[in-house]
Coordinates of C-alpha atoms in Angstrom, one line a residue:
M1 CA -14.5 -0.4 30.9
N2 CA -12.7 -0.8 27.7
K3 CA -12.5 2.9 27.3
N4 CA -10.1 3.0 30.2
K5 CA -7.7 0.6 28.6
R6 CA -4.4 2.1 27.4
I7 CA -4.3 1.3 23.7
A8 CA -1.2 2.0 21.7
I9 CA -1.1 2.0 18.0
I10 CA 2.4 1.7 16.4
G11 CA 2.4 3.6 13.1
A12 CA 0.6 6.7 11.8
G13 CA -0.1 5.3 8.4
P14 CA -3.6 5.0 6.9
G15 CA -4.3 1.8 9.0
G16 CA -3.2 3.2 12.3
L17 CA -5.0 6.5 11.8
T18 CA -8.2 4.8 10.7
L19 CA -8.2 2.7 13.9
A20 CA -7.5 5.8 16.0
R21 CA -10.2 7.8 14.3
I22 CA -13.0 5.2 14.8
L23 CA -12.0 4.5 18.4
Q24 CA -11.8 8.2 19.3
Q25 CA -15.3 8.7 17.8
A26 CA -16.6 6.0 20.3
G27 CA -14.9 7.7 23.3
F28 CA -11.7 5.8 23.5
N29 CA -8.3 7.5 23.8
P30 CA -5.7 5.5 21.9
V31 CA -2.2 6.8 21.5
I32 CA -0.4 6.6 18.2
F33 CA 3.4 6.2 18.3
E34 CA 5.1 7.2 15.0
G35 CA 8.8 6.9 14.3
E36 CA 8.9 9.8 11.9
I37 CA 9.3 13.3 13.4
S38 CA 6.5 14.8 11.4
A39 CA 3.9 14.0 8.7
T40 CA 6.2 15.6 6.0
Q41 CA 9.4 13.8 6.9
R42 CA 9.3 11.6 3.8
E43 CA 7.6 11.1 0.4
Q44 CA 4.2 9.4 0.9
G45 CA 4.1 7.3 -2.2
G46 CA 1.8 7.3 -5.2
T47 CA -1.9 7.1 -5.9
L48 CA -4.2 4.6 -4.3
D49 CA -7.5 3.1 -5.3
L50 CA -10.0 2.5 -2.5
S51 CA -12.5 -0.2 -3.1
E52 CA -16.1 0.0 -1.9
D53 CA -15.8 -3.2 0.1
M54 CA -12.5 -2.4 1.9
G55 CA -11.1 1.2 2.0
Q56 CA -14.4 3.0 1.4
K57 CA -16.1 0.7 3.8
A58 CA -13.6 1.7 6.5
L59 CA -14.0 5.4 5.7
K60 CA -17.8 5.1 6.1
V61 CA -17.3 3.6 9.6
A62 CA -14.9 6.5 10.3
G63 CA -17.4 9.1 9.1
L64 CA -15.1 10.2 6.3
L65 CA -16.7 8.7 3.2
E66 CA -18.4 11.9 2.0
Q67 CA -15.2 13.9 2.5
F68 CA -13.3 11.2 0.4
K69 CA -15.9 11.4 -2.4
K70 CA -15.4 15.1 -2.7
V71 CA -11.6 14.8 -3.4
C72 CA -11.1 11.4 -5.0
R73 CA -10.5 11.0 -8.7
Y74 CA -13.1 8.8 -10.4
E75 CA -11.3 9.3 -13.7
G76 CA -8.3 7.6 -12.1
E77 CA -10.0 4.2 -12.5
A78 CA -9.1 4.3 -16.2
A79 CA -6.7 1.5 -17.2
K80 CA -4.8 0.2 -20.2
I81 CA -3.1 -3.1 -20.7
M82 CA -0.4 -3.1 -23.4
D83 CA 2.4 -5.4 -24.7
K84 CA 5.9 -4.2 -25.5
T85 CA 4.8 -2.9 -28.9
A86 CA 2.4 -0.4 -27.1
T87 CA -0.5 -2.3 -28.6
V88 CA -3.5 -1.7 -26.4
L89 CA -5.1 -5.1 -25.6
F90 CA -7.6 -3.9 -23.0
E91 CA -8.8 -0.5 -22.0
E92 CA -11.5 0.8 -19.6
G93 CA -12.7 4.2 -18.4
P94 CA -12.2 6.8 -17.6
N95 CA -15.1 7.2 -15.1
V96 CA -15.7 10.9 -14.7
D97 CA -18.0 11.1 -11.8
E98 CA -19.5 9.2 -8.9
E99 CA -22.7 8.4 -10.7
H100 CA -20.9 6.7 -13.6
S101 CA -18.0 5.3 -11.7
G102 CA -16.8 1.9 -10.8
D103 CA -16.0 1.0 -7.2
R104 CA -12.3 1.9 -7.0
P105 CA -11.7 5.7 -7.3
E106 CA -8.2 7.0 -6.8
I107 CA -6.7 9.3 -4.2
D108 CA -3.1 10.3 -3.7
R109 CA -1.6 8.6 -0.6
K110 CA -0.5 12.0 0.7
M111 CA -4.0 13.4 0.5
L112 CA -5.6 10.3 2.1
R113 CA -3.1 10.4 5.0
Q114 CA -3.7 14.2 5.5
M115 CA -7.4 13.7 5.6
L116 CA -7.0 11.0 8.3
L117 CA -4.5 13.0 10.2
E118 CA -6.9 16.0 10.4
S119 CA -9.7 13.7 11.6
V120 CA -7.9 12.5 14.8
N121 CA -7.0 14.3 18.0
P122 CA -3.6 15.8 17.2
E123 CA -2.5 15.3 20.8
S124 CA -3.0 11.5 20.4
I125 CA 0.0 11.3 18.0
Q126 CA 3.4 11.0 19.5
W127 CA 5.9 11.8 16.7
G128 CA 9.5 10.8 16.9
H129 CA 8.8 7.6 18.8
K130 CA 10.5 4.8 16.8
L131 CA 9.8 1.5 18.4
L132 CA 12.8 -0.7 19.0
Y133 CA 11.1 -3.6 20.6
A134 CA 8.4 -4.6 23.0
T135 CA 8.4 -7.0 26.0
P136 CA 5.4 -8.9 27.5
L137 CA 4.5 -8.1 31.1
E138 CA 1.9 -9.7 33.4
N139 CA -1.8 -9.5 32.7
G140 CA -1.3 -9.1 28.9
Q141 CA 0.4 -5.7 29.2
H142 CA 3.4 -4.8 27.1
A143 CA 6.3 -2.5 27.6
L144 CA 7.2 -0.5 24.5
H145 CA 10.8 0.6 24.2
F146 CA 11.5 3.5 21.9
E147 CA 14.7 4.8 20.3
N148 CA 14.4 8.1 22.1
G149 CA 14.7 6.4 25.5
V150 CA 11.0 6.5 26.4
T151 CA 9.3 3.3 27.7
E152 CA 5.5 3.0 27.8
V153 CA 3.4 0.3 29.4
V154 CA 0.1 -0.4 27.6
D155 CA -2.9 -2.7 27.9
L156 CA -3.1 -3.4 24.1
A157 CA -0.4 -2.9 21.5
V158 CA -1.5 -2.8 17.9
G159 CA 1.2 -3.2 15.3
A160 CA 0.3 -1.0 12.3
D161 CA 4.0 -0.6 11.6
G162 CA 4.3 -2.2 8.2
A163 CA 6.5 -4.8 6.5
F164 CA 9.2 -5.0 9.1
S165 CA 7.0 -4.7 12.2
K166 CA 8.7 -4.6 15.5
L167 CA 5.6 -6.2 17.2
R168 CA 5.3 -9.1 14.8
P169 CA 8.0 -11.2 16.5
L170 CA 6.0 -11.3 19.6
V171 CA 3.2 -13.2 17.9
S172 CA 4.8 -14.9 14.9
D173 CA 8.1 -16.4 13.8
E174 CA 7.5 -15.4 10.2
T175 CA 9.5 -12.5 8.6
A176 CA 9.0 -10.6 5.4
E177 CA 10.7 -12.5 2.5
Y178 CA 11.8 -11.3 -0.9
S179 CA 9.0 -12.1 -3.4
G180 CA 11.2 -12.6 -6.5
V181 CA 10.2 -9.2 -7.9
S182 CA 12.2 -6.0 -8.0
M183 CA 11.2 -2.6 -9.1
V184 CA 12.9 0.6 -10.1
E185 CA 10.6 3.6 -9.5
I186 CA 11.0 6.6 -11.7
N187 CA 8.9 9.8 -11.9
I188 CA 7.8 12.2 -14.5
L189 CA 7.1 15.5 -12.7
D190 CA 4.5 18.0 -14.1
A191 CA 3.8 15.6 -17.0
K192 CA 0.6 17.3 -18.0
K193 CA 2.4 20.5 -18.9
Q194 CA 5.8 19.3 -20.0
F195 CA 5.0 16.0 -21.8
P196 CA 1.5 16.0 -23.2
D197 CA 2.4 13.0 -25.5
I198 CA 3.1 10.7 -22.6
V199 CA 0.0 11.9 -20.9
E200 CA -2.0 11.0 -24.0
L201 CA -0.4 7.6 -24.1
N202 CA -1.0 7.0 -20.4
G203 CA -4.4 8.4 -19.9
L204 CA -5.8 9.6 -16.6
G205 CA -5.4 6.3 -14.8
S206 CA -2.9 3.4 -15.0
V207 CA -1.0 1.6 -17.7
F208 CA 0.2 -2.0 -17.4
A209 CA 2.7 -2.7 -20.2
L210 CA 3.8 -6.3 -19.8
D211 CA 6.2 -8.5 -21.8
D212 CA 9.4 -10.6 -21.5
Q213 CA 8.7 -11.3 -17.8
K214 CA 9.0 -7.6 -17.0
G215 CA 6.8 -4.5 -17.1
M216 CA 6.2 -0.8 -17.0
I217 CA 3.5 0.0 -14.6
A218 CA 2.6 3.7 -14.8
Q219 CA 0.1 5.7 -12.7
M220 CA -1.2 9.3 -13.2
N221 CA -1.2 11.1 -9.8
G222 CA -3.5 13.9 -8.8
D223 CA -0.7 16.4 -8.8
G224 CA 0.1 15.8 -12.5
K225 CA 3.0 13.5 -11.9
I226 CA 3.3 10.1 -13.5
R227 CA 4.9 7.5 -11.3
I228 CA 6.4 4.5 -13.1
Y229 CA 7.4 1.2 -11.7
L230 CA 9.8 -0.7 -13.9
S231 CA 9.3 -4.2 -12.8
F232 CA 11.4 -7.3 -13.1
K233 CA 11.4 -10.9 -12.0
A234 CA 14.9 -11.2 -10.8
P235 CA 17.2 -12.6 -8.0
Y236 CA 17.5 -10.5 -4.9
E237 CA 21.1 -9.4 -5.7
W238 CA 20.2 -8.1 -9.2
L239 CA 18.8 -4.8 -8.1
H240 CA 22.1 -3.6 -6.7
N241 CA 24.4 -5.6 -9.0
N242 CA 23.1 -4.4 -12.4
G243 CA 25.3 -1.4 -12.9
I244 CA 22.6 1.1 -12.5
N245 CA 23.6 4.3 -10.6
Y246 CA 20.5 5.1 -8.6
D247 CA 22.1 8.3 -7.3
N248 CA 22.2 9.9 -10.8
L249 CA 19.1 9.7 -12.9
E250 CA 20.8 10.7 -16.2
E251 CA 23.4 8.0 -15.7
A252 CA 20.7 5.5 -14.9
K253 CA 18.6 6.2 -17.9
P254 CA 20.8 4.5 -20.6
E255 CA 21.1 1.4 -18.4
L256 CA 17.3 1.3 -17.9
L257 CA 16.7 1.7 -21.6
K258 CA 19.0 -1.3 -22.3
L259 CA 16.6 -3.4 -20.2
F260 CA 13.8 -2.5 -22.6
E261 CA 15.9 -2.3 -25.7
D262 CA 13.3 -3.9 -28.1
W263 CA 10.3 -2.2 -26.6
S264 CA 8.2 0.4 -28.3
P265 CA 9.8 3.9 -28.6
E266 CA 6.5 5.2 -27.2
L267 CA 6.8 3.2 -24.0
K268 CA 10.5 4.1 -23.7
K269 CA 9.4 7.7 -23.3
Y270 CA 8.5 6.8 -19.7
I271 CA 12.3 6.5 -19.1
H272 CA 13.4 9.3 -21.5
Y273 CA 11.1 11.8 -19.8
A274 CA 11.8 10.8 -16.2
N275 CA 12.9 14.0 -14.3
G276 CA 12.1 13.2 -10.6
P277 CA 13.3 10.8 -7.9
I278 CA 14.5 7.3 -8.7
F279 CA 14.2 4.5 -6.1
P280 CA 15.2 0.8 -6.3
R281 CA 12.7 -1.4 -4.5
H282 CA 12.6 -5.1 -3.5
I283 CA 9.1 -6.4 -3.1
Y284 CA 8.6 -8.4 0.0
M285 CA 5.7 -10.6 1.2
L286 CA 4.7 -12.8 4.1
P287 CA 3.5 -16.3 3.5
V288 CA 0.0 -16.5 2.0
G289 CA -2.4 -17.2 4.8
H290 CA -0.1 -15.9 7.5
K291 CA -1.7 -16.3 10.9
W292 CA -0.6 -16.6 14.5
E293 CA -1.8 -18.0 17.8
H294 CA -3.7 -15.3 19.7
K295 CA -1.8 -13.6 22.6
K296 CA -3.3 -11.3 25.1
G297 CA -2.6 -7.6 24.8
I298 CA -1.2 -7.5 21.3
T299 CA -2.3 -7.8 17.6
L300 CA -1.4 -6.7 14.1
L301 CA -3.0 -5.0 11.1
G302 CA -2.2 -4.2 7.6
D303 CA 1.3 -5.1 6.2
A304 CA 2.4 -6.1 9.7
A305 CA -0.2 -8.8 9.6
H306 CA -0.3 -9.9 6.0
L307 CA 2.3 -8.2 3.8
M308 CA 1.7 -8.9 0.1
S309 CA 2.9 -7.6 -3.2
P310 CA 1.1 -4.7 -4.8
F311 CA -0.4 -6.7 -7.7
A312 CA -4.0 -6.5 -6.4
G313 CA -4.0 -3.0 -5.0
A314 CA -5.0 -4.4 -1.7
G315 CA -2.4 -3.1 0.8
V316 CA -3.9 0.2 2.0
N317 CA -7.4 -1.2 1.4
L318 CA -6.7 -4.1 3.7
A319 CA -5.0 -2.0 6.4
M320 CA -8.0 0.3 6.6
L321 CA -10.5 -2.6 6.6
D322 CA -8.5 -4.3 9.4
A323 CA -8.5 -1.1 11.4
S324 CA -12.3 -0.7 11.1
E325 CA -12.9 -4.4 11.9
L326 CA -10.6 -4.2 15.0
A327 CA -12.1 -0.9 16.1
L328 CA -15.7 -2.2 15.8
S329 CA -14.8 -5.4 17.6
I330 CA -13.3 -3.4 20.5
I331 CA -16.3 -1.0 20.7
N332 CA -18.8 -3.9 20.6
H333 CA -17.2 -6.2 23.2
D334 CA -17.0 -5.7 26.9
D335 CA -13.8 -7.8 27.0
T336 CA -10.9 -6.3 24.9
D337 CA -9.1 -9.6 24.7
E338 CA -12.2 -11.4 23.3
A339 CA -12.6 -8.4 20.9
V340 CA -9.1 -8.8 19.5
Y341 CA -9.4 -12.6 19.2
N342 CA -12.6 -12.3 17.2
Y343 CA -11.0 -9.7 15.0
E344 CA -8.1 -11.9 14.3
L345 CA -10.3 -14.9 13.3
K346 CA -12.2 -12.7 10.8
M347 CA -9.1 -11.0 9.5
F348 CA -7.2 -14.2 8.9
E349 CA -10.0 -15.5 6.6
Y350 CA -10.5 -12.5 4.3
A351 CA -6.8 -11.5 4.2
G352 CA -5.8 -15.0 3.4
E353 CA -8.1 -15.0 0.4
I354 CA -6.8 -11.7 -0.9
A355 CA -3.2 -12.7 -0.3
A356 CA -3.7 -15.8 -2.5
E357 CA -5.3 -13.7 -5.2
T358 CA -2.4 -11.2 -5.1
K359 CA 0.2 -14.0 -5.4
E360 CA -1.7 -15.3 -8.5
N361 CA -1.7 -11.8 -10.0
M362 CA 2.0 -11.4 -9.3
D363 CA 2.8 -14.7 -11.0
L364 CA 0.5 -13.7 -14.0
F365 CA 2.3 -10.3 -14.5
F366 CA 5.6 -12.1 -15.2
E367 CA 4.4 -14.8 -17.5
N368 CA 5.7 -14.8 -21.0
N369 CA 2.4 -13.8 -22.5
A370 CA 1.3 -11.7 -19.5
A371 CA -0.4 -8.8 -21.4
K372 CA -2.7 -11.1 -23.4
T373 CA -3.5 -13.3 -20.4
L374 CA -4.3 -10.3 -18.2
S375 CA -6.4 -8.6 -20.9
D376 CA -8.4 -11.8 -21.5
L377 CA -9.0 -12.0 -17.8
M378 CA -10.1 -8.4 -17.6
K379 CA -12.4 -8.8 -20.6
S380 CA -14.0 -11.9 -18.9
H381 CA -14.8 -9.7 -15.9
H382 CA -16.4 -7.0 -18.1
V383 CA -18.9 -9.3 -20.0
E384 CA -22.3 -7.6 -20.0

């Protein structure tokens, strides 16, 4: 009977697509409504590590784990922690194959999304449907009102629509708040060919250079790009009142270099060599342990449910885990409402624990002695 329910998934990101894939495999026909007009409308972001107990677990349920293992980068698990002098305080990896790997291989977000897109029925995705708002109807149904004038009535609306979810206000009064951390994202395109010295410094994975309550967080991507997040503990207004011209990279570079004036010349190469897009980013979060009182016919997953900072690499992992837990609950219950209720209880518990850990990590990254504290913590986790 559940298979006859009209299930709407708002958002065609990894979470929404994972949910659709698992439900479709079980004979359901969910519809995905996505505001973007196509899969290529915007840049998809950087590299992701998928953990065995979250992202990979969801891919296994979706029947895509072996496909993932063929394309993921085990060497991307390599990591270095440095202070501002470029002294390496901790290093691990790289892991070069599945047999010798850890549990969090990397994959570019674009590749992951494409793999998921190709796994679902293409007719189930309604592109160019940007949700404006939803209204509750009788019997737990909801009317979804889209910017293009379309209105759809559904039995279950699932918000997989990110930080500023349009469905969240129907279940919760909480909104995404500024975390106190701002980032300036810069990119070094084709780093492997053009700047072998920075590739040698960076390695095949990630670098966390932390000092002075700020940081350079750099990630090697599968396409040879290095994506760098210059990170600052700062008031909300600072990002746009600091004199940096984000519309002109060459004008921005001197201002960015001033912010790291006494840092190692080796680390400042991340700024000198930048030759790609530049983006200012405020980091938002929901309160740790965010939950809501269950309402019939509507639920949330991923950032819509438990937005947190990126300092535990949990965002996409959690969204995909949520999707698999929700899908399995729907598949294994005769009553959809009971299925959603049980999913929410389970999700609140594990997401709350990870949100607390993420908040602790964020605070740690901006301590005065962050590099040493983080490296000591990592060493304690790697005791034989």
